[in-house]
Amino acid sequence: MKNLDCQSASEIVLFGALGDLSRRKLLPALYQLEVSSLIHPDSRIVAVARQSIDLKELTALVVENLTNFVSETIDEAVLARFISRLVYQSLDFKDTDSYKQLAQTLSEGNKTRVYYFSTPPAIYGDICDGLHHADLITAADRVVMEKPIGHSLESSKDINDQVSRYFKENQIYRIDHYLGKETVLNLLVLRFANSLFTTNWDRNSVDHVQITVAESVGIEGRWGFYDEAGQMRDMVQNHLLQILSLLAMEPPADLSADSVRAEKLKVIKALTPIDKHNVKEKTVRGQYSDGYLEGVAVPGYLNEEGANENSNTETFVAIKAEIENWRWAGVPFYLRTGKRMPKKHSEIVVHFKQQPHNIFKDSYSDLPANKLTIRLQPDEGVELQMMNKIPGIASQMNIQENKLDLSFSETYDNERVVDAYERLMLEILNGNQSLFVSRDEVEAAWTWADSIIDAWKSTNEQPKPYPAGSWGPVSSISLIARDDRQWVE
Ligand code: BG6
């Protein structure tokens, strides 16, 4: 058994345990922690859902899910241990009295309860009321909330208010699963464990930054949810702003939740507001139309199953974001994210400034600037493009652009890429909030995102079509080309 000093025995209560997220991500993540002996031996997993099933049926479902969603072969001994932790409780989330049954299911004694809300946010408040009614909340318990937290600043405040009637901020874990990704966490190491980047990380050295989070998938049968959200609420308000803030924040004093979150918050608050006066110049919204992915025809957004053919929800967003502070004044951060793009491909490219004077004109008339590429997924790694002399004798100095490539899969042989949820689940069990988003961050991010969404509405900005399988609408190329720059493809 690993050293679990920082973890007490818990009741991990999964609300919405039979839903998609729980089946695809949460149960496999807990299973992987079991494989690594990182769950306290006395902890239990209490699956809660509306359906009336018994433990035998739950077990069969869990085994089926693990077989489908865990990429390694399931270890029978670990599986047996994992299953022995399972308990099922059916519950009508809106009926406060039915929480009394949950109270009977939860063991007595002093286990920490971790309430994981893997349900639509609209019922977070009902669950909290029910738990309170059944006297199931103590100061030691934790609550985990999935994004999206709300649909706007106002609705996020409502949800946070409902939850904070019963839980204090230090008990609330707001998930943004990008913060659990290996490569996103590596941003902290890259920036703050390498003196090279602590000194060359500001407006004096950096020309601009590009952040691309492209997905080849469409909306995967989630039309109802997605059409209400769109790419701005689903991806930019949370994942992209979190990446941006880790990339741009000042060095935190330490890795504690308070220090890291305070620095991220300052970045989000310093973003230049985008409103109806500058929205056309700074943003592009797109929506995919019929197209091809890897040679296979795929339907456009409006032809997806369940679609409302008049929808003007965006499935692509590009933004020229700017941060108004001493470090970043004048350095644009170009963000771009979309569904049905040619491939799943997320990366950050930091473009450094060109040398002020070129002494190698004979060989290179326009000396390229250095570029640092951080490949978030897939093919995780870090790559630095630099100039090098081509070996050999010649009358002039011949130089060439080469790259230093740190590929994680080649460098860390045999290391499985840990899923974000696995890491985040462990942090929750250990009571560490650093990788979770504070209420202030969520609200600052909504303030910025809402202003863009409102501006699109008030200027009647319709999404521009782009064929599925392309890199987005042509105007996203113009967005960056206007500044004499281009997207790295
Ligand atoms: C989720 C979004 O938060 O992130 C999805 O709701 C998106 O629309 C997903 O597909 C992308 O996550 P990942 O880990 O596959 O990049």
Short mmCIF file of C-alpha atoms and ligand atoms in Angstrom, two decimals:
data_model
loop_
_atom_site.label_atom_id
_atom_site.label_comp_id
_atom_site.label_asym_id
_atom_site.label_seq_id
_atom_site.Cartn_x
_atom_site.Cartn_y
_atom_site.Cartn_z
CA MET A 1 0.00 0.00 0.00
CA LYS A 2 1.31 3.45 -0.95
CA ASN A 3 1.83 6.09 1.65
CA LEU A 4 -1.63 7.57 2.04
CA ASP A 5 -0.82 9.84 4.96
CA CYS A 6 -2.57 12.81 3.44
CA GLN A 7 -5.74 10.87 2.69
CA SER A 8 -8.38 9.85 5.18
CA ALA A 9 -10.97 7.15 4.54
CA SER A 10 -13.73 8.63 2.39
CA GLU A 11 -17.20 7.96 1.12
CA ILE A 12 -16.98 8.98 -2.53
CA VAL A 13 -20.57 9.75 -3.43
CA LEU A 14 -21.08 9.98 -7.19
CA PHE A 15 -24.34 11.74 -8.06
CA GLY A 16 -25.27 10.86 -11.64
CA ALA A 17 -23.18 7.68 -11.38
CA LEU A 18 -24.83 6.05 -14.39
CA GLY A 19 -24.34 9.09 -16.63
CA ASP A 20 -21.88 9.51 -19.44
CA LEU A 21 -19.15 11.36 -17.54
CA SER A 22 -19.17 8.94 -14.68
CA ARG A 23 -19.07 5.89 -16.95
CA ARG A 24 -16.42 7.22 -19.33
CA LYS A 25 -14.20 9.12 -16.95
CA LEU A 26 -14.91 8.97 -13.22
CA LEU A 27 -15.24 5.24 -12.64
CA PRO A 28 -12.21 4.45 -14.88
CA ALA A 29 -10.22 7.14 -13.03
CA LEU A 30 -11.09 5.61 -9.66
CA TYR A 31 -10.22 2.16 -10.99
CA GLN A 32 -6.78 3.42 -12.11
CA LEU A 33 -6.21 4.88 -8.64
CA GLU A 34 -7.07 1.45 -7.28
CA VAL A 35 -4.47 -0.08 -9.61
CA SER A 36 -1.89 2.32 -8.17
CA SER A 37 -3.08 1.64 -4.59
CA LEU A 38 -3.92 5.30 -4.14
CA ILE A 39 -7.34 4.94 -2.54
CA HIS A 40 -7.54 4.50 1.20
CA PRO A 41 -8.36 0.84 1.99
CA ASP A 42 -11.45 1.84 3.98
CA SER A 43 -12.93 4.19 1.37
CA ARG A 44 -16.16 3.32 -0.40
CA ILE A 45 -17.71 4.44 -3.66
CA VAL A 46 -21.39 5.21 -3.32
CA ALA A 47 -23.02 5.36 -6.73
CA VAL A 48 -26.18 7.48 -6.73
CA ALA A 49 -28.65 7.75 -9.62
CA ARG A 50 -32.38 7.83 -10.24
CA GLN A 51 -32.68 4.31 -11.62
CA SER A 52 -33.79 1.43 -9.42
CA ILE A 53 -31.08 -1.14 -9.87
CA ASP A 54 -29.44 -3.42 -7.37
CA LEU A 55 -25.79 -3.89 -6.53
CA LYS A 56 -25.49 -6.86 -8.85
CA GLU A 57 -26.71 -4.82 -11.81
CA LEU A 58 -24.45 -1.92 -10.85
CA THR A 59 -21.47 -4.25 -10.67
CA ALA A 60 -22.21 -5.65 -14.11
CA LEU A 61 -22.47 -2.11 -15.53
CA VAL A 62 -19.24 -1.02 -13.90
CA VAL A 63 -17.35 -4.05 -15.20
CA GLU A 64 -18.70 -3.39 -18.70
CA ASN A 65 -17.66 0.27 -18.51
CA LEU A 66 -14.20 -0.47 -17.28
CA THR A 67 -13.74 -2.97 -20.07
CA ASN A 68 -14.84 -0.34 -22.59
CA PHE A 69 -13.08 2.71 -21.25
CA VAL A 70 -9.86 1.52 -19.59
CA SER A 71 -7.25 0.99 -22.28
CA GLU A 72 -5.15 -1.55 -20.35
CA THR A 73 -6.23 -5.10 -19.57
CA ILE A 74 -8.33 -5.21 -16.45
CA ASP A 75 -6.54 -6.83 -13.54
CA GLU A 76 -8.94 -9.31 -11.89
CA ALA A 77 -7.54 -8.91 -8.37
CA VAL A 78 -7.70 -5.10 -8.58
CA LEU A 79 -11.19 -5.31 -10.06
CA ALA A 80 -12.35 -7.48 -7.16
CA ARG A 81 -10.96 -4.94 -4.66
CA PHE A 82 -12.59 -2.09 -6.58
CA ILE A 83 -15.97 -3.80 -6.74
CA SER A 84 -15.91 -4.53 -3.04
CA ARG A 85 -15.99 -0.76 -2.46
CA LEU A 86 -19.15 -0.20 -4.50
CA VAL A 87 -22.52 0.62 -3.00
CA TYR A 88 -25.62 1.76 -4.90
CA GLN A 89 -28.33 4.16 -3.81
CA SER A 90 -31.22 5.17 -6.03
CA LEU A 91 -32.43 8.69 -5.33
CA ASP A 92 -34.95 11.23 -6.53
CA PHE A 93 -32.63 14.25 -6.59
CA LYS A 94 -35.44 16.73 -6.09
CA ASP A 95 -37.14 14.96 -3.20
CA THR A 96 -35.46 16.07 -0.01
CA ASP A 97 -36.99 13.20 1.96
CA SER A 98 -35.33 10.58 -0.17
CA TYR A 99 -31.93 11.80 1.10
CA LYS A 100 -32.80 10.12 4.40
CA GLN A 101 -32.27 6.80 2.59
CA LEU A 102 -28.90 8.03 1.42
CA ALA A 103 -28.07 8.89 5.02
CA GLN A 104 -28.76 5.29 5.99
CA THR A 105 -26.50 4.03 3.21
CA LEU A 106 -23.57 6.24 4.17
CA SER A 107 -21.56 4.62 6.91
CA GLU A 108 -21.53 6.06 10.32
CA GLY A 109 -18.21 7.17 11.72
CA ASN A 110 -15.87 9.87 10.68
CA LYS A 111 -15.22 9.25 7.03
CA THR A 112 -14.78 12.32 4.85
CA ARG A 113 -17.62 12.54 2.36
CA VAL A 114 -16.78 13.60 -1.15
CA TYR A 115 -19.94 14.57 -3.01
CA TYR A 116 -19.26 14.54 -6.74
CA PHE A 117 -21.99 16.32 -8.72
CA SER A 118 -21.90 14.69 -12.13
CA THR A 119 -25.39 15.94 -12.94
CA PRO A 120 -26.77 18.98 -14.79
CA PRO A 121 -25.81 22.10 -12.77
CA ALA A 122 -29.48 23.06 -12.51
CA ILE A 123 -29.93 20.45 -9.78
CA TYR A 124 -26.78 21.17 -7.74
CA GLY A 125 -28.91 23.34 -5.47
CA ASP A 126 -31.51 20.58 -4.98
CA ILE A 127 -28.80 18.09 -4.06
CA CYS A 128 -27.35 20.51 -1.52
CA ASP A 129 -30.79 21.10 0.01
CA GLY A 130 -31.36 17.34 0.22
CA LEU A 131 -27.99 16.68 1.85
CA HIS A 132 -28.61 19.44 4.37
CA HIS A 133 -32.11 18.17 5.09
CA ALA A 134 -30.72 14.71 5.88
CA ASP A 135 -27.97 16.25 8.02
CA LEU A 136 -25.30 14.94 5.69
CA ILE A 137 -22.96 17.93 5.57
CA THR A 138 -20.09 18.55 7.96
CA ALA A 139 -17.19 20.99 7.71
CA ALA A 140 -14.89 18.14 6.68
CA ASP A 141 -16.93 17.13 3.63
CA ARG A 142 -16.07 18.16 0.08
CA VAL A 143 -18.17 18.88 -2.95
CA VAL A 144 -17.03 18.58 -6.54
CA MET A 145 -18.75 20.51 -9.33
CA GLU A 146 -18.38 19.86 -13.01
CA LYS A 147 -18.24 22.60 -15.59
CA PRO A 148 -20.10 24.38 -17.04
CA ILE A 149 -20.86 26.29 -13.89
CA GLY A 150 -23.76 28.26 -15.27
CA HIS A 151 -24.48 29.72 -18.63
CA SER A 152 -23.47 33.27 -17.82
CA LEU A 153 -22.09 35.29 -14.92
CA GLU A 154 -25.53 35.61 -13.39
CA SER A 155 -26.44 31.92 -13.57
CA SER A 156 -23.00 30.90 -12.29
CA LYS A 157 -23.52 33.20 -9.31
CA ASP A 158 -26.86 31.52 -8.62
CA ILE A 159 -25.32 28.06 -8.67
CA ASN A 160 -22.36 29.10 -6.54
CA ASP A 161 -24.69 30.83 -4.08
CA GLN A 162 -26.84 27.72 -3.75
CA VAL A 163 -23.84 25.52 -3.05
CA SER A 164 -22.11 27.98 -0.77
CA ARG A 165 -25.13 28.13 1.52
CA TYR A 166 -23.90 24.77 2.83
CA PHE A 167 -20.25 24.45 1.78
CA LYS A 168 -17.40 26.89 2.39
CA GLU A 169 -15.05 27.82 -0.48
CA ASN A 170 -12.34 25.55 0.96
CA GLN A 171 -14.72 22.60 0.61
CA ILE A 172 -15.65 23.29 -3.03
CA TYR A 173 -13.70 21.70 -5.90
CA ARG A 174 -14.65 23.17 -9.31
CA ILE A 175 -13.37 20.93 -12.04
CA ASP A 176 -11.78 22.09 -15.25
CA HIS A 177 -10.31 18.83 -16.44
CA TYR A 178 -7.65 20.63 -18.52
CA LEU A 179 -5.95 21.50 -15.22
CA GLY A 180 -5.39 17.79 -14.64
CA LYS A 181 -3.68 17.20 -17.98
CA GLU A 182 -0.03 16.28 -17.82
CA THR A 183 1.01 18.88 -20.37
CA VAL A 184 -1.03 21.69 -18.86
CA LEU A 185 0.59 21.03 -15.49
CA ASN A 186 3.94 20.94 -17.19
CA LEU A 187 3.45 24.62 -18.02
CA LEU A 188 4.23 25.35 -14.37
CA VAL A 189 7.44 23.34 -14.55
CA LEU A 190 8.48 24.69 -17.90
CA ARG A 191 8.02 28.26 -16.77
CA PHE A 192 9.17 28.15 -13.18
CA ALA A 193 11.82 25.43 -13.10
CA ASN A 194 13.79 26.70 -16.13
CA SER A 195 15.60 30.00 -15.75
CA LEU A 196 15.65 30.29 -19.53
CA PHE A 197 11.93 30.96 -19.52
CA THR A 198 11.70 32.96 -16.34
CA THR A 199 13.69 35.71 -18.04
CA ASN A 200 12.46 35.50 -21.63
CA TRP A 201 8.79 35.50 -20.88
CA ASP A 202 7.40 38.95 -21.46
CA ARG A 203 6.79 41.72 -23.96
CA ASN A 204 10.52 42.30 -24.44
CA SER A 205 11.12 38.80 -25.79
CA VAL A 206 7.77 37.47 -26.96
CA ASP A 207 6.13 38.67 -30.17
CA HIS A 208 2.85 36.82 -29.79
CA VAL A 209 1.34 33.55 -28.59
CA GLN A 210 -1.04 31.16 -30.33
CA ILE A 211 -3.23 28.69 -28.45
CA THR A 212 -5.08 26.13 -30.56
CA VAL A 213 -7.46 23.53 -29.14
CA ALA A 214 -8.81 21.67 -32.14
CA GLU A 215 -11.07 18.64 -32.05
CA SER A 216 -12.02 16.40 -34.93
CA VAL A 217 -15.18 15.20 -33.18
CA GLY A 218 -18.47 16.96 -33.72
CA ILE A 219 -20.94 17.28 -30.91
CA GLU A 220 -21.25 13.53 -30.33
CA GLY A 221 -25.00 13.26 -29.83
CA ARG A 222 -25.02 16.12 -27.30
CA TRP A 223 -26.98 18.54 -29.51
CA GLY A 224 -29.38 19.59 -26.77
CA PHE A 225 -26.63 20.59 -24.37
CA TYR A 226 -24.20 21.92 -26.93
CA ASP A 227 -26.63 24.09 -28.80
CA GLU A 228 -27.36 26.01 -25.60
CA ALA A 229 -23.67 26.42 -24.89
CA GLY A 230 -21.63 26.75 -28.08
CA GLN A 231 -17.86 26.70 -28.26
CA MET A 232 -17.49 29.95 -26.35
CA ARG A 233 -19.16 28.65 -23.20
CA ASP A 234 -18.09 25.03 -23.64
CA MET A 235 -14.38 25.58 -24.27
CA VAL A 236 -13.19 29.21 -24.22
CA GLN A 237 -14.73 30.40 -20.94
CA ASN A 238 -13.01 27.57 -19.10
CA HIS A 239 -10.33 25.44 -20.80
CA LEU A 240 -8.74 28.10 -23.00
CA LEU A 241 -8.78 30.79 -20.32
CA GLN A 242 -7.21 28.39 -17.84
CA ILE A 243 -4.40 27.58 -20.26
CA LEU A 244 -3.95 31.27 -21.01
CA SER A 245 -3.79 32.21 -17.35
CA LEU A 246 -1.18 29.54 -16.50
CA LEU A 247 0.86 30.70 -19.42
CA ALA A 248 0.69 34.38 -18.64
CA MET A 249 0.51 34.56 -14.84
CA GLU A 250 3.23 35.97 -12.59
CA PRO A 251 5.30 33.43 -10.66
CA PRO A 252 3.24 32.30 -7.66
CA ALA A 253 5.02 32.29 -4.29
CA ASP A 254 4.47 28.54 -4.02
CA LEU A 255 2.24 25.80 -5.39
CA SER A 256 -0.54 26.28 -2.85
CA ALA A 257 -4.09 26.74 -4.10
CA ASP A 258 -4.22 30.32 -2.78
CA SER A 259 -1.02 31.39 -4.51
CA VAL A 260 -1.68 29.79 -7.89
CA ARG A 261 -5.32 30.78 -8.10
CA ALA A 262 -4.63 34.37 -7.10
CA GLU A 263 -2.11 34.76 -9.94
CA LYS A 264 -4.40 33.15 -12.52
CA LEU A 265 -7.22 35.42 -11.46
CA LYS A 266 -5.12 38.54 -12.05
CA VAL A 267 -4.56 37.48 -15.66
CA ILE A 268 -8.24 36.86 -16.36
CA LYS A 269 -9.11 40.21 -14.82
CA ALA A 270 -6.49 41.96 -16.94
CA LEU A 271 -7.93 40.74 -20.26
CA THR A 272 -8.95 43.63 -22.48
CA PRO A 273 -12.74 43.64 -22.61
CA ILE A 274 -14.25 42.82 -25.98
CA ASP A 275 -17.60 44.45 -26.61
CA LYS A 276 -19.77 45.59 -29.51
CA HIS A 277 -17.20 48.22 -30.49
CA ASN A 278 -14.34 45.82 -31.13
CA VAL A 279 -15.97 42.38 -31.40
CA LYS A 280 -15.78 42.20 -35.20
CA GLU A 281 -12.13 43.08 -35.20
CA LYS A 282 -11.12 40.76 -32.35
CA THR A 283 -13.25 37.65 -32.77
CA VAL A 284 -14.51 35.16 -35.32
CA ARG A 285 -17.36 32.73 -34.78
CA GLY A 286 -17.87 29.79 -37.07
CA GLN A 287 -20.16 26.82 -37.56
CA TYR A 288 -19.19 23.67 -39.43
CA SER A 289 -21.03 22.69 -42.58
CA ASP A 290 -20.98 19.35 -44.40
CA GLY A 291 -17.47 18.18 -45.14
CA TYR A 292 -14.96 15.35 -45.00
CA LEU A 293 -12.78 14.00 -42.24
CA GLU A 294 -10.06 11.65 -43.31
CA GLY A 295 -11.93 11.09 -46.55
CA VAL A 296 -15.23 10.25 -44.88
CA ALA A 297 -18.25 12.51 -45.44
CA VAL A 298 -19.58 14.01 -42.20
CA PRO A 299 -22.72 16.10 -41.71
CA GLY A 300 -22.65 19.79 -40.92
CA TYR A 301 -23.78 21.03 -37.52
CA LEU A 302 -27.28 21.80 -38.76
CA ASN A 303 -27.60 18.29 -40.17
CA GLU A 304 -26.53 16.50 -36.99
CA GLU A 305 -29.05 14.24 -35.31
CA GLY A 306 -31.61 16.24 -33.33
CA ALA A 307 -30.52 19.55 -34.85
CA ASN A 308 -32.62 22.65 -35.13
CA GLU A 309 -31.82 23.79 -38.62
CA ASN A 310 -32.04 27.47 -37.72
CA SER A 311 -29.49 27.31 -34.95
CA ASN A 312 -26.81 29.96 -35.03
CA THR A 313 -24.69 28.44 -32.26
CA GLU A 314 -20.97 28.65 -32.91
CA THR A 315 -18.82 25.51 -33.10
CA PHE A 316 -15.63 27.50 -33.70
CA VAL A 317 -14.17 30.58 -32.05
CA ALA A 318 -11.02 32.57 -32.75
CA ILE A 319 -10.09 35.53 -30.57
CA LYS A 320 -7.29 38.03 -30.44
CA ALA A 321 -6.97 38.35 -26.68
CA GLU A 322 -4.82 40.98 -25.01
CA ILE A 323 -3.63 41.28 -21.45
CA GLU A 324 -3.35 44.76 -20.04
CA ASN A 325 -0.45 44.53 -17.66
CA TRP A 326 3.25 45.37 -17.50
CA ARG A 327 4.42 41.97 -18.63
CA TRP A 328 2.18 41.50 -21.64
CA ALA A 329 1.14 44.93 -22.93
CA GLY A 330 1.20 44.78 -26.73
CA VAL A 331 1.59 40.98 -26.98
CA PRO A 332 -1.48 39.38 -28.59
CA PHE A 333 -2.63 35.92 -27.53
CA TYR A 334 -4.49 34.40 -30.47
CA LEU A 335 -6.93 31.73 -29.31
CA ARG A 336 -8.65 29.29 -31.62
CA THR A 337 -10.84 26.31 -30.86
CA GLY A 338 -13.37 24.33 -32.83
CA LYS A 339 -15.19 21.10 -33.45
CA ARG A 340 -14.82 19.06 -36.64
CA MET A 341 -11.39 20.41 -37.41
CA PRO A 342 -8.99 18.16 -39.37
CA LYS A 343 -7.57 16.42 -36.31
CA LYS A 344 -7.44 16.44 -32.53
CA HIS A 345 -4.59 18.77 -31.96
CA SER A 346 -3.94 21.13 -29.07
CA GLU A 347 -0.86 23.21 -28.77
CA ILE A 348 0.59 26.48 -27.60
CA VAL A 349 3.14 28.25 -29.76
CA VAL A 350 5.15 31.06 -28.21
CA HIS A 351 6.68 33.17 -30.98
CA PHE A 352 9.73 35.04 -29.78
CA LYS A 353 10.85 38.33 -31.30
CA GLN A 354 13.15 38.43 -34.28
CA GLN A 355 16.78 39.37 -33.79
CA PRO A 356 17.09 43.14 -34.11
CA HIS A 357 19.81 42.84 -36.76
CA ASN A 358 20.71 40.02 -39.15
CA ILE A 359 24.41 39.30 -39.72
CA PHE A 360 23.65 36.12 -41.72
CA LYS A 361 21.99 37.83 -44.67
CA ASP A 362 24.10 35.86 -47.15
CA SER A 363 22.49 32.66 -46.04
CA TYR A 364 19.13 33.80 -44.69
CA SER A 365 17.69 37.09 -45.78
CA ASP A 366 14.91 37.05 -43.21
CA LEU A 367 16.09 35.37 -40.04
CA PRO A 368 13.22 33.35 -38.50
CA ALA A 369 12.47 34.01 -34.85
CA ASN A 370 12.63 31.25 -32.24
CA LYS A 371 9.42 29.39 -31.53
CA LEU A 372 8.54 27.35 -28.49
CA THR A 373 5.81 24.80 -29.20
CA ILE A 374 4.11 23.08 -26.30
CA ARG A 375 2.16 20.12 -27.66
CA LEU A 376 -0.71 19.61 -25.23
CA GLN A 377 -2.28 16.60 -26.94
CA PRO A 378 -1.79 14.21 -28.60
CA ASP A 379 1.94 13.46 -29.03
CA GLU A 380 2.66 15.43 -25.87
CA GLY A 381 5.94 17.28 -25.81
CA VAL A 382 7.90 20.51 -25.99
CA GLU A 383 9.75 21.71 -29.04
CA LEU A 384 12.09 24.66 -29.48
CA GLN A 385 12.82 25.92 -32.95
CA MET A 386 16.19 27.53 -33.32
CA MET A 387 18.80 28.43 -35.88
CA ASN A 388 21.87 26.29 -36.33
CA LYS A 389 24.94 26.31 -38.58
CA ILE A 390 24.90 23.66 -41.26
CA PRO A 391 28.15 21.76 -40.69
CA GLY A 392 30.76 22.01 -43.40
CA ILE A 393 33.15 24.37 -45.14
CA ALA A 394 31.83 27.00 -47.50
CA SER A 395 32.63 30.54 -48.50
CA GLN A 396 29.71 31.75 -46.44
CA MET A 397 28.10 30.69 -43.18
CA ASN A 398 25.12 28.48 -44.02
CA ILE A 399 22.48 28.31 -41.39
CA GLN A 400 19.23 26.41 -40.99
CA GLU A 401 16.16 26.24 -38.77
CA ASN A 402 16.20 23.10 -36.57
CA LYS A 403 14.28 21.92 -33.58
CA LEU A 404 15.06 20.57 -30.15
CA ASP A 405 12.26 18.11 -29.55
CA LEU A 406 11.36 16.72 -26.15
CA SER A 407 8.73 14.13 -26.90
CA PHE A 408 7.19 12.76 -23.71
CA SER A 409 6.54 9.31 -25.15
CA GLU A 410 10.16 8.92 -26.24
CA THR A 411 11.67 10.49 -23.14
CA TYR A 412 9.55 8.71 -20.58
CA ASP A 413 9.46 5.23 -21.99
CA ASN A 414 6.53 3.08 -20.88
CA GLU A 415 4.94 5.84 -18.85
CA ARG A 416 1.19 5.73 -19.34
CA VAL A 417 -0.29 9.21 -19.85
CA VAL A 418 -2.37 9.65 -16.71
CA ASP A 419 -5.90 10.77 -17.45
CA ALA A 420 -6.78 14.22 -16.14
CA TYR A 421 -9.67 12.88 -14.06
CA GLU A 422 -7.44 10.36 -12.35
CA ARG A 423 -5.11 13.08 -11.13
CA LEU A 424 -7.94 15.40 -10.15
CA MET A 425 -9.76 12.65 -8.27
CA LEU A 426 -6.60 11.96 -6.27
CA GLU A 427 -6.17 15.66 -5.48
CA ILE A 428 -9.76 15.76 -4.20
CA LEU A 429 -9.20 12.71 -1.99
CA ASN A 430 -6.02 14.32 -0.69
CA GLY A 431 -7.81 17.64 -0.07
CA ASN A 432 -5.63 19.78 -2.34
CA GLN A 433 -7.45 22.57 -4.19
CA SER A 434 -4.59 23.91 -6.34
CA LEU A 435 -5.82 22.27 -9.53
CA PHE A 436 -9.39 23.49 -9.10
CA VAL A 437 -10.93 26.76 -10.11
CA SER A 438 -11.90 29.35 -7.53
CA ARG A 439 -15.25 31.12 -7.59
CA ASP A 440 -13.50 34.39 -8.39
CA GLU A 441 -11.84 32.87 -11.44
CA VAL A 442 -15.12 31.43 -12.71
CA GLU A 443 -16.80 34.80 -12.32
CA ALA A 444 -14.00 36.79 -13.93
CA ALA A 445 -13.99 34.36 -16.86
CA TRP A 446 -17.75 34.71 -17.28
CA THR A 447 -17.50 38.50 -17.17
CA TRP A 448 -15.08 38.46 -20.12
CA ALA A 449 -16.93 35.73 -22.05
CA ASP A 450 -20.39 37.23 -21.48
CA SER A 451 -19.26 40.52 -22.93
CA ILE A 452 -18.23 38.78 -26.17
CA ILE A 453 -21.43 36.73 -26.33
CA ASP A 454 -23.53 39.86 -25.73
CA ALA A 455 -21.60 41.74 -28.40
CA TRP A 456 -22.22 38.97 -30.95
CA LYS A 457 -25.88 39.22 -30.11
CA SER A 458 -26.17 42.98 -30.25
CA THR A 459 -24.24 43.24 -33.52
CA ASN A 460 -26.14 40.23 -34.93
CA GLU A 461 -22.86 38.48 -35.70
CA GLN A 462 -23.81 35.20 -37.37
CA PRO A 463 -21.38 32.27 -37.34
CA LYS A 464 -19.38 31.94 -40.55
CA PRO A 465 -19.60 28.50 -42.16
CA TYR A 466 -16.50 26.32 -42.49
CA PRO A 467 -16.45 22.85 -44.03
CA ALA A 468 -16.05 20.03 -41.50
CA GLY A 469 -12.44 18.89 -41.77
CA SER A 470 -11.02 22.40 -42.27
CA TRP A 471 -9.20 24.75 -39.89
CA GLY A 472 -12.17 27.10 -39.50
CA PRO A 473 -13.66 30.01 -41.43
CA VAL A 474 -11.44 32.03 -43.75
CA SER A 475 -11.99 35.06 -41.56
CA SER A 476 -10.02 33.36 -38.78
CA ILE A 477 -7.03 33.54 -41.12
CA SER A 478 -7.69 37.22 -41.71
CA LEU A 479 -7.94 37.83 -37.95
CA ILE A 480 -4.26 37.07 -37.54
CA ALA A 481 -3.15 38.07 -41.08
CA ARG A 482 -4.28 41.65 -40.35
CA ASP A 483 -1.38 41.75 -37.88
CA ASP A 484 1.03 40.32 -40.47
CA ARG A 485 1.10 36.94 -38.80
CA GLN A 486 -0.21 33.49 -39.59
CA TRP A 487 -1.50 30.45 -37.73
CA VAL A 488 0.97 27.62 -37.34
CA GLU A 489 -0.58 24.60 -39.06
C1 BG6 B 1 -15.29 19.19 -22.52
C2 BG6 B 1 -16.24 19.79 -23.53
O1 BG6 B 1 -15.17 20.02 -21.40
O2 BG6 B 1 -14.01 19.04 -23.13
C3 BG6 B 1 -16.31 18.93 -24.79
O3 BG6 B 1 -17.53 19.87 -22.94
C4 BG6 B 1 -14.93 18.69 -25.34
O4 BG6 B 1 -17.13 19.55 -25.77
C5 BG6 B 1 -13.99 18.18 -24.26
O5 BG6 B 1 -15.04 17.75 -26.41
C6 BG6 B 1 -12.57 18.10 -24.77
O6 BG6 B 1 -11.78 17.47 -23.80
P1 BG6 B 1 -10.45 16.71 -24.20
O7 BG6 B 1 -9.89 16.25 -22.91
O8 BG6 B 1 -10.86 15.58 -25.11
O9 BG6 B 1 -9.60 17.71 -24.92
#
